[in-house]
PDB file of C-alpha atoms in Angstrom:
ATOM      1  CA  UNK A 695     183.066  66.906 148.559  1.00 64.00           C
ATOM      2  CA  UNK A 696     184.243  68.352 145.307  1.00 82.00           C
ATOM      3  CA  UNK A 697     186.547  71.879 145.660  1.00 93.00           C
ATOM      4  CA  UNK A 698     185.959  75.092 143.926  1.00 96.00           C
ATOM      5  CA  UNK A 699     187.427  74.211 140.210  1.00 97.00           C
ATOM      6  CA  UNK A 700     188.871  76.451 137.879  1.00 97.00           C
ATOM      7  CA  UNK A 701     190.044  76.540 134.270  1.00 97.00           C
ATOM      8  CA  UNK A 702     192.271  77.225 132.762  1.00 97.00           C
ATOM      9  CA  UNK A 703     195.432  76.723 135.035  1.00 96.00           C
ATOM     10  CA  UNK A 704     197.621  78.528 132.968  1.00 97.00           C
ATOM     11  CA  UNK A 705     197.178  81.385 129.763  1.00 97.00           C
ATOM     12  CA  UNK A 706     199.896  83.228 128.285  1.00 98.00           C
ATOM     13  CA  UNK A 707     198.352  86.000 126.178  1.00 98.00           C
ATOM     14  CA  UNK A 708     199.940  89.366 124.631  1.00 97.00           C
ATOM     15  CA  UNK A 709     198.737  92.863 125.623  1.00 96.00           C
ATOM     16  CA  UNK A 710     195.913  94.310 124.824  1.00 97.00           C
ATOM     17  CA  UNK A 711     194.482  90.630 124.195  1.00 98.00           C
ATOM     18  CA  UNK A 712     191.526  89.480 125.857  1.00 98.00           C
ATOM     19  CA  UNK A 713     191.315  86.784 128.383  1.00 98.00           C
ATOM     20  CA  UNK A 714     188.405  84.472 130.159  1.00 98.00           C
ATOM     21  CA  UNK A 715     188.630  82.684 133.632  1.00 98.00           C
ATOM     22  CA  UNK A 716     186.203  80.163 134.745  1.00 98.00           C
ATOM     23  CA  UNK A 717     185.162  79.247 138.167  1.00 98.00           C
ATOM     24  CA  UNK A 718     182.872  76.519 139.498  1.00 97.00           C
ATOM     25  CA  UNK A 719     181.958  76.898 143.336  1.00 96.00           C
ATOM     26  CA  UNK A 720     181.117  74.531 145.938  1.00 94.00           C
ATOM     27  CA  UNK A 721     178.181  73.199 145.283  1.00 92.00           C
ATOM     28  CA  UNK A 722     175.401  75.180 147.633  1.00 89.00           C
ATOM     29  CA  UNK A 723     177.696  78.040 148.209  1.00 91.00           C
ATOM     30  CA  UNK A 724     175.803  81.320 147.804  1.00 91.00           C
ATOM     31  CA  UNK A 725     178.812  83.970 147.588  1.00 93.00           C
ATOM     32  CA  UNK A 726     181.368  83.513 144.942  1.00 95.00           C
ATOM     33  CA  UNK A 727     184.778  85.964 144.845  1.00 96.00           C
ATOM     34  CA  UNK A 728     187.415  86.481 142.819  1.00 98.00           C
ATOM     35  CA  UNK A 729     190.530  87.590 143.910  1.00 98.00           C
ATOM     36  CA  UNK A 730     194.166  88.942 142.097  1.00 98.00           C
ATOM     37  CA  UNK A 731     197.201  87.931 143.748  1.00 97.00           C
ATOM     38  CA  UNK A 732     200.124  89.235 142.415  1.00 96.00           C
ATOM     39  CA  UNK A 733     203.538  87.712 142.694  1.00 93.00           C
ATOM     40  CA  UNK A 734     204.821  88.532 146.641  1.00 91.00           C
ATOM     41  CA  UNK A 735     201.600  90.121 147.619  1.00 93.00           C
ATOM     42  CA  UNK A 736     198.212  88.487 149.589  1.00 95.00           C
ATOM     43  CA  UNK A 737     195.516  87.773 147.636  1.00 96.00           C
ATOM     44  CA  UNK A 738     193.091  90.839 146.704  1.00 95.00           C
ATOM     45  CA  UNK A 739     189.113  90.867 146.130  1.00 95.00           C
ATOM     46  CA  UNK A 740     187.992  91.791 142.892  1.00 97.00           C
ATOM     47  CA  UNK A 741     184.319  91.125 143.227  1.00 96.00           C
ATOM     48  CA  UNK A 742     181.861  89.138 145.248  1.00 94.00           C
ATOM     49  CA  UNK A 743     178.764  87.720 144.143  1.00 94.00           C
ATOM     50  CA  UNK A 744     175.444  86.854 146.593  1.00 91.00           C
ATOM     51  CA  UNK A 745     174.040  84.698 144.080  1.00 90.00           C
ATOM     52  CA  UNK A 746     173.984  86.332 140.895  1.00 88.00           C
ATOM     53  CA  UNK A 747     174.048  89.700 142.129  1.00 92.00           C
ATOM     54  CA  UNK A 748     177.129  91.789 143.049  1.00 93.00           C
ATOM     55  CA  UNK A 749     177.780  92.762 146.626  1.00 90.00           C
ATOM     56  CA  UNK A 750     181.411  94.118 146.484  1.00 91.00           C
ATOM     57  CA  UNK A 751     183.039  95.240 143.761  1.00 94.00           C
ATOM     58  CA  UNK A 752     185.146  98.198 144.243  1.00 92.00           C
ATOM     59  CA  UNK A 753     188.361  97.322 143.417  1.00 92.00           C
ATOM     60  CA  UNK A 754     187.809  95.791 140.177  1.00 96.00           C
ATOM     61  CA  UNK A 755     189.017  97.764 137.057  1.00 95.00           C
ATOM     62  CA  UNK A 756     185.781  97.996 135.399  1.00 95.00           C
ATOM     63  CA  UNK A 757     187.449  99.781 132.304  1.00 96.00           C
ATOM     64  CA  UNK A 758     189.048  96.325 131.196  1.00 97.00           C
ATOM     65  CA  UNK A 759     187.786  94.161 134.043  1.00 98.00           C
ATOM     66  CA  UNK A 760     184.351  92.190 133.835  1.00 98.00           C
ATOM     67  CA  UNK A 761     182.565  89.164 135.696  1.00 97.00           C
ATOM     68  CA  UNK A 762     179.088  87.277 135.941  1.00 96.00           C
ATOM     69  CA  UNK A 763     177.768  84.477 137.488  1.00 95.00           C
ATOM     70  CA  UNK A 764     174.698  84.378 135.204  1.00 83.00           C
ATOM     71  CA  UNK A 765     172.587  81.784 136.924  1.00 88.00           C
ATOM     72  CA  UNK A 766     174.244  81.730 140.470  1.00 86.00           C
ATOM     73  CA  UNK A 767     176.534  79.240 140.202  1.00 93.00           C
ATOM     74  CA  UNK A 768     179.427  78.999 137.708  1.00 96.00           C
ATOM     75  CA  UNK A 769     181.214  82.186 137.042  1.00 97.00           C
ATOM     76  CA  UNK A 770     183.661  83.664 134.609  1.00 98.00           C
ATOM     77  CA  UNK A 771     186.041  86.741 134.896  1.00 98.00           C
ATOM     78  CA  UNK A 772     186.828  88.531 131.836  1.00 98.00           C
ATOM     79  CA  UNK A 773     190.211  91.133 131.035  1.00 98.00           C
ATOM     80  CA  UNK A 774     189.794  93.038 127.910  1.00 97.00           C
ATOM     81  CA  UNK A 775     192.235  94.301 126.953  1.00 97.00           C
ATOM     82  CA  UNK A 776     195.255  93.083 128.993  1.00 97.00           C
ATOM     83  CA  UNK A 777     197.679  95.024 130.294  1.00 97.00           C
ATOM     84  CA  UNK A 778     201.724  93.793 131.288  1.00 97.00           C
ATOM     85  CA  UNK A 779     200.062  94.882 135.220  1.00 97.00           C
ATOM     86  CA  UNK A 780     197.564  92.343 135.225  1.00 97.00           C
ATOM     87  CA  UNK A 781     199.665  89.503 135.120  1.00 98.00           C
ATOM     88  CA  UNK A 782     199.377  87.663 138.108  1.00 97.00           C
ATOM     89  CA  UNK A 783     197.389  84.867 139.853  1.00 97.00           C
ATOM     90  CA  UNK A 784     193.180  84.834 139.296  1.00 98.00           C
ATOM     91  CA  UNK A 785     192.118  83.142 142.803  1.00 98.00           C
ATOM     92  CA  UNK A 786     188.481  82.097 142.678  1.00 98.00           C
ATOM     93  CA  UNK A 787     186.693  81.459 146.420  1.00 96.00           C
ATOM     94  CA  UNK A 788     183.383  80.150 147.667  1.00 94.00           C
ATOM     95  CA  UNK A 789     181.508  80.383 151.092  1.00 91.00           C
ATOM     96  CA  UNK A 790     178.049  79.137 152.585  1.00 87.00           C
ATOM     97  CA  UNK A 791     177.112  82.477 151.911  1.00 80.00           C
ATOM     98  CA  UNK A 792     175.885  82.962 155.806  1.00 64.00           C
ATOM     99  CA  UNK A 793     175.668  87.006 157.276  1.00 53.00           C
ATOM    100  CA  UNK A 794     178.998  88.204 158.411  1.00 41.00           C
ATOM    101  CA  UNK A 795     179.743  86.199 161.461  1.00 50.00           C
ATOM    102  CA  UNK A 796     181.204  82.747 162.723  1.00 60.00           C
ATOM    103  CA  UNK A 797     181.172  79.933 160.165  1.00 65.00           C
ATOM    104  CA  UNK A 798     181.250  81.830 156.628  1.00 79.00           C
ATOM    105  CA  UNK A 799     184.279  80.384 155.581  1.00 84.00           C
ATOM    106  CA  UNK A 800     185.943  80.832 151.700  1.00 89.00           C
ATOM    107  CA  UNK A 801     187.433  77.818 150.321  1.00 91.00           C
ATOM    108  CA  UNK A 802     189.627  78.923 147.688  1.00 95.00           C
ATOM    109  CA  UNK A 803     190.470  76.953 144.235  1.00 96.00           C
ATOM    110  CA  UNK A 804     193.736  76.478 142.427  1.00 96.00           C
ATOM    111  CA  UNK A 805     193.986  79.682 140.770  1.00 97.00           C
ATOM    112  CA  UNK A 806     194.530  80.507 137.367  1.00 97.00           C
ATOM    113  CA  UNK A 807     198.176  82.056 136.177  1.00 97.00           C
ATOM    114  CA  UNK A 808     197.993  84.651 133.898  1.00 98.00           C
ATOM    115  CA  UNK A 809     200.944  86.205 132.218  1.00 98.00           C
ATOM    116  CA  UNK A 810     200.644  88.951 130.044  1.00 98.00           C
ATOM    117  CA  UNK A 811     203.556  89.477 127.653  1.00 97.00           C
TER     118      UNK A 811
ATOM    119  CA  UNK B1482     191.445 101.093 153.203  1.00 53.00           C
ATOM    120  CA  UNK B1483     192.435  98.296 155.622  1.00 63.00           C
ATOM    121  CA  UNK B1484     195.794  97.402 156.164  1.00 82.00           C
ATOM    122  CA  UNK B1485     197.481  94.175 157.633  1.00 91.00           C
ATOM    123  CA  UNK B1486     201.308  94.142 158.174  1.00 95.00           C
ATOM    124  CA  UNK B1487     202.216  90.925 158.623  1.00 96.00           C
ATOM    125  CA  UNK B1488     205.930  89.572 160.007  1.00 96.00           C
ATOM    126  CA  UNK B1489     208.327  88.280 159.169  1.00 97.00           C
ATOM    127  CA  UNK B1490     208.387  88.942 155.734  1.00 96.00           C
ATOM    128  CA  UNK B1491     210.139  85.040 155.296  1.00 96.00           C
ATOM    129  CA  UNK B1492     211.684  82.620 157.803  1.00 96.00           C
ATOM    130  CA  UNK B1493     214.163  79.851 156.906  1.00 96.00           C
ATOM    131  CA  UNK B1494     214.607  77.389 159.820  1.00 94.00           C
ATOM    132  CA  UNK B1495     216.097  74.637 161.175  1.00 96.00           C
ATOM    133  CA  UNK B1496     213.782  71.224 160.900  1.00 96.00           C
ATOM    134  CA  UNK B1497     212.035  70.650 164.893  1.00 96.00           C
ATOM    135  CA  UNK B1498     212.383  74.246 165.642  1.00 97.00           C
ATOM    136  CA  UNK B1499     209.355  76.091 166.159  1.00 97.00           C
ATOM    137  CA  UNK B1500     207.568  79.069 164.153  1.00 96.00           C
ATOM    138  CA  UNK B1501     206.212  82.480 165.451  1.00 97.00           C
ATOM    139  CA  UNK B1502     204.420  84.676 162.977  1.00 97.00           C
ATOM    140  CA  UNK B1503     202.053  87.784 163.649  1.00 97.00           C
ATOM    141  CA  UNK B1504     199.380  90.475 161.584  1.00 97.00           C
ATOM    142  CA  UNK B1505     199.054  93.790 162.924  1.00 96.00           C
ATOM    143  CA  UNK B1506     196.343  96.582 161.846  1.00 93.00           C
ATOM    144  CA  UNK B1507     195.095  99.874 162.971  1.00 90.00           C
ATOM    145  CA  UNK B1508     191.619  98.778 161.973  1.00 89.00           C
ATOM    146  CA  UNK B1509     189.686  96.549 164.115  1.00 91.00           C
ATOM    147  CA  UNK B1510     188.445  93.106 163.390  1.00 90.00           C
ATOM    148  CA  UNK B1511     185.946  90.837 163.175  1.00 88.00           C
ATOM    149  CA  UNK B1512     187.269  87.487 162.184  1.00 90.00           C
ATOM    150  CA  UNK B1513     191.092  86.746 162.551  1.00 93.00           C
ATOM    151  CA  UNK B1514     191.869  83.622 159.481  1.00 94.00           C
ATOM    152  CA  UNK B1515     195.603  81.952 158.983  1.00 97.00           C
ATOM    153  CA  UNK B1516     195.505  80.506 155.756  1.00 97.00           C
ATOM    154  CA  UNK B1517     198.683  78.304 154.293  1.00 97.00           C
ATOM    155  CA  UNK B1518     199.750  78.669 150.366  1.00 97.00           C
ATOM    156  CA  UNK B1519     201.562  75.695 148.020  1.00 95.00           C
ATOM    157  CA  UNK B1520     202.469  76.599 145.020  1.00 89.00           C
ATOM    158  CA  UNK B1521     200.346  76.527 142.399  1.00 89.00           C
ATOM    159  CA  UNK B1522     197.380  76.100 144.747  1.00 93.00           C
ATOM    160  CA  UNK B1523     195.224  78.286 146.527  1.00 94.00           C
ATOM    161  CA  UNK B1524     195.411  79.286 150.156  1.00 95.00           C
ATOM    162  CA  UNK B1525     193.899  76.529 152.245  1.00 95.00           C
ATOM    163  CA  UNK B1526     192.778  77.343 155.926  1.00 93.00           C
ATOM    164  CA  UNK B1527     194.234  76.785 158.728  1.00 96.00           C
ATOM    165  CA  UNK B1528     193.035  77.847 161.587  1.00 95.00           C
ATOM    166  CA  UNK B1529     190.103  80.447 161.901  1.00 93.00           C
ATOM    167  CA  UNK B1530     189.210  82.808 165.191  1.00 93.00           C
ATOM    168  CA  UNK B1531     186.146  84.421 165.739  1.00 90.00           C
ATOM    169  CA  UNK B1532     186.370  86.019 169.348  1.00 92.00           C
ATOM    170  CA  UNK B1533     189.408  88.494 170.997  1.00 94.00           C
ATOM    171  CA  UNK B1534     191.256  86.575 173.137  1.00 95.00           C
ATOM    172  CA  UNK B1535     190.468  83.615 171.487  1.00 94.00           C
ATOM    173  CA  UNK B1536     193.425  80.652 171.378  1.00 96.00           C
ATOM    174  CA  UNK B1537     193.107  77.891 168.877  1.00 96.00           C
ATOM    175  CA  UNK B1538     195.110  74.993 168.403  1.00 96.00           C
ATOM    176  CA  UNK B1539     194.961  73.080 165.466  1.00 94.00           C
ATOM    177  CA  UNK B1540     197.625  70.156 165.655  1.00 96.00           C
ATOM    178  CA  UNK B1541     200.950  71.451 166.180  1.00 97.00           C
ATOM    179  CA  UNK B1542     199.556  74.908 165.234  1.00 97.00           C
ATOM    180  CA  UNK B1543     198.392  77.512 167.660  1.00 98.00           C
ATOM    181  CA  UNK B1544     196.625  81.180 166.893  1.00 98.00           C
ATOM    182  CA  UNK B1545     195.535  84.012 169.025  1.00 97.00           C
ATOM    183  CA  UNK B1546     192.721  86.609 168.391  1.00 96.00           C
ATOM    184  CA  UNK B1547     194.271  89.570 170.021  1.00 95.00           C
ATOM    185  CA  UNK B1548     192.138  91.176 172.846  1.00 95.00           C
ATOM    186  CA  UNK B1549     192.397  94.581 170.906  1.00 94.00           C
ATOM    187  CA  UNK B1550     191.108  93.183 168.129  1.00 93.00           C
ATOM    188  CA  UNK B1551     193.740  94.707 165.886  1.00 94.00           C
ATOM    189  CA  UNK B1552     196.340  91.715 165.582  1.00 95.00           C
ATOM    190  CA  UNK B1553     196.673  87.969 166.166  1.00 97.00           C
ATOM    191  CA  UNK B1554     199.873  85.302 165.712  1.00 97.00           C
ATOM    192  CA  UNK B1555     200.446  81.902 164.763  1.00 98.00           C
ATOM    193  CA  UNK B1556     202.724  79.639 166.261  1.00 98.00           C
ATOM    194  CA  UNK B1557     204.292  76.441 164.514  1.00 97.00           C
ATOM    195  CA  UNK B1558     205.849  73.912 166.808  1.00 97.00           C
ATOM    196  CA  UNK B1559     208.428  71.313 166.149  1.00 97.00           C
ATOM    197  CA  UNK B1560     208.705  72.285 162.282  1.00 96.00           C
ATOM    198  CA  UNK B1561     208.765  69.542 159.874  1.00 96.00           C
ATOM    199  CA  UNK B1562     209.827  69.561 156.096  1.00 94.00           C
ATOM    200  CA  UNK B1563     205.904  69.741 154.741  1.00 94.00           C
ATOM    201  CA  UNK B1564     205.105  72.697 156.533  1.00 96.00           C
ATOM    202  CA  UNK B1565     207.411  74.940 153.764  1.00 96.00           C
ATOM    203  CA  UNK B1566     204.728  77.221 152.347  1.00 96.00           C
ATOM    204  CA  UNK B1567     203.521  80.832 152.313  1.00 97.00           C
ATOM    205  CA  UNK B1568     201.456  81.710 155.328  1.00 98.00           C
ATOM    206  CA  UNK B1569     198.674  84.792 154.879  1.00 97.00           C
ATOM    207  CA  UNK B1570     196.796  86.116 158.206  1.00 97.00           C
ATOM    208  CA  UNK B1571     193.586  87.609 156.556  1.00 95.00           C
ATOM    209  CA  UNK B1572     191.263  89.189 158.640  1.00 91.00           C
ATOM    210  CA  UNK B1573     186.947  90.355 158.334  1.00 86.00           C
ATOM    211  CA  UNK B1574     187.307  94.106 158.849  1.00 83.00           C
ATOM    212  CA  UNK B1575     184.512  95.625 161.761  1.00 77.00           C
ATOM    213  CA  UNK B1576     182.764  97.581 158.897  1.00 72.00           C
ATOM    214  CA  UNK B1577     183.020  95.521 155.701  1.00 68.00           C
ATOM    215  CA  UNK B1578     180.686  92.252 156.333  1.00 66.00           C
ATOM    216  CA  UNK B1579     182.804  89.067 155.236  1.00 69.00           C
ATOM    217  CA  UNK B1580     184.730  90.570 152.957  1.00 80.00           C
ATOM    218  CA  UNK B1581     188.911  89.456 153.724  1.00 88.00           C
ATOM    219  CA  UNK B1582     191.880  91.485 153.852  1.00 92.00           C
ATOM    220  CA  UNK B1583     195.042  89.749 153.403  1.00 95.00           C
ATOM    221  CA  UNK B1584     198.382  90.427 154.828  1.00 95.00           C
ATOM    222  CA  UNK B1585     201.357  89.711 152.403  1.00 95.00           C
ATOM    223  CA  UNK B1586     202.863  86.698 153.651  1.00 96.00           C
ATOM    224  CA  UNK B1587     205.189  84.695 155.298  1.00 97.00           C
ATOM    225  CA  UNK B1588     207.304  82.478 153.346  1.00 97.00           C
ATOM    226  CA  UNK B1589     208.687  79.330 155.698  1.00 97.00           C
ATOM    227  CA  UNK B1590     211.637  77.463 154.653  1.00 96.00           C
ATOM    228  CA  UNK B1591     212.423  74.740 156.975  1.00 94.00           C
ATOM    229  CA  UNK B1592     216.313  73.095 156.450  1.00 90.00           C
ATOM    230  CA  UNK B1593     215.882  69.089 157.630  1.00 85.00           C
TER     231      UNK B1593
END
């Protein structure tokens, strides 16, 4: 069974550029999440997605910070503008999607590196 | 919001010896995950515990779901080279549905 993919792997941008992240979940998995992880630190959710809609998403930055998962599947996490803070690691996670309980597991892909200079 | 502290911050260890880790919160839990870190990959999972008091082996690793409900450890035995890494407890919070908290790591360095 295919992972969750994501592209790129790597971006190097300047500040106050804008930047795209694209994530492709397991297939069948309902929830979708992306998380920051900054150098040293545990991953951190961003937002979570039930389908297309958003459950969770508190801690994103919506001033710069955007995401969508149009038709309920593939997903992609926008930064516009960049700041130097938001260089870190985009981490991009799927699960079966099941109420909060045994068995909802996230599988987690790759990650893309951002680094904003 | 919910807080893990998770120790030690980094281990660096003789090859065959074995591995004790923990995550600690004031907040109570539903779900206690260990999840292990390459670089340049994402966090894959280790071992996953659903019930306090629960024990888990998985291999030559071992995890507890504390009976508070507030902390669990993992255990490594007999270390090998591979198992190097960064090693995150993440846990379900009580109130927050499936959403994970992470703790910030233990990184394992294991001298052969």
């Amino acid at each position: 069974e295919a992972g969750v993919a994501q592209s790129p792997r790597y971006k190097i941008i300047e500040k106050r550029q804008s930047v795209a992240f694209w994530c492709n979940p397991i297939s069948g998995h309902a929830t979708l999440y992306w998380y920051q992880q900054i150098l040293g630190q545990g991953p951190k959710l961003l937002i979570q997605f039930q389908n297309n809609g958003v459950v969770d998403d508190s801690q994103l930055p919506k001033d710069r910070f955007s995401a969508e998962r149009l038709k309920g599947v593939d997903s992609t996490l926008k930064i516009q503008p960049a700041k130097l803070e938001d260089s870190a690691v985009y981490l991009c996670a799927s699960s079966l999607g099941i109420l909060a309980g045994e068995g909802d597991t996230q599988y987690f892909g790759p990650g893309t590196r951002l680094t904003v200079l | 919001g919910q807080q893990l502290n998770q120790s030690p911050q980094s281990m660096f260890i003789q090859e065959g010896e074995d591995v004790s880790m923990n995550c600690t919160s004031s907040s109570i839990f539903n779900t206690w995950l260990w999840y292990k870190q390459d670089p340049g990959e994402g966090p894959v999972l280790l071992i996953a515990l659903y019930k306090a008091g629960e024990l888990t082996s998985n291999g030559r690793l071992t995890a507890q779901f504390g009976i508070t409900r507030k902390d669990s450890f993992l255990n490594i035995s007999a270390s090998i080279p591979s198992d190097v890494g960064i090693y995150f407890c993440a846990g379900q919070p009580m109130e927050y549905g499936n959403k994970l908290v992470f703790g910030a790591g233990t990184i394992l360095r294991v001298k052969s």
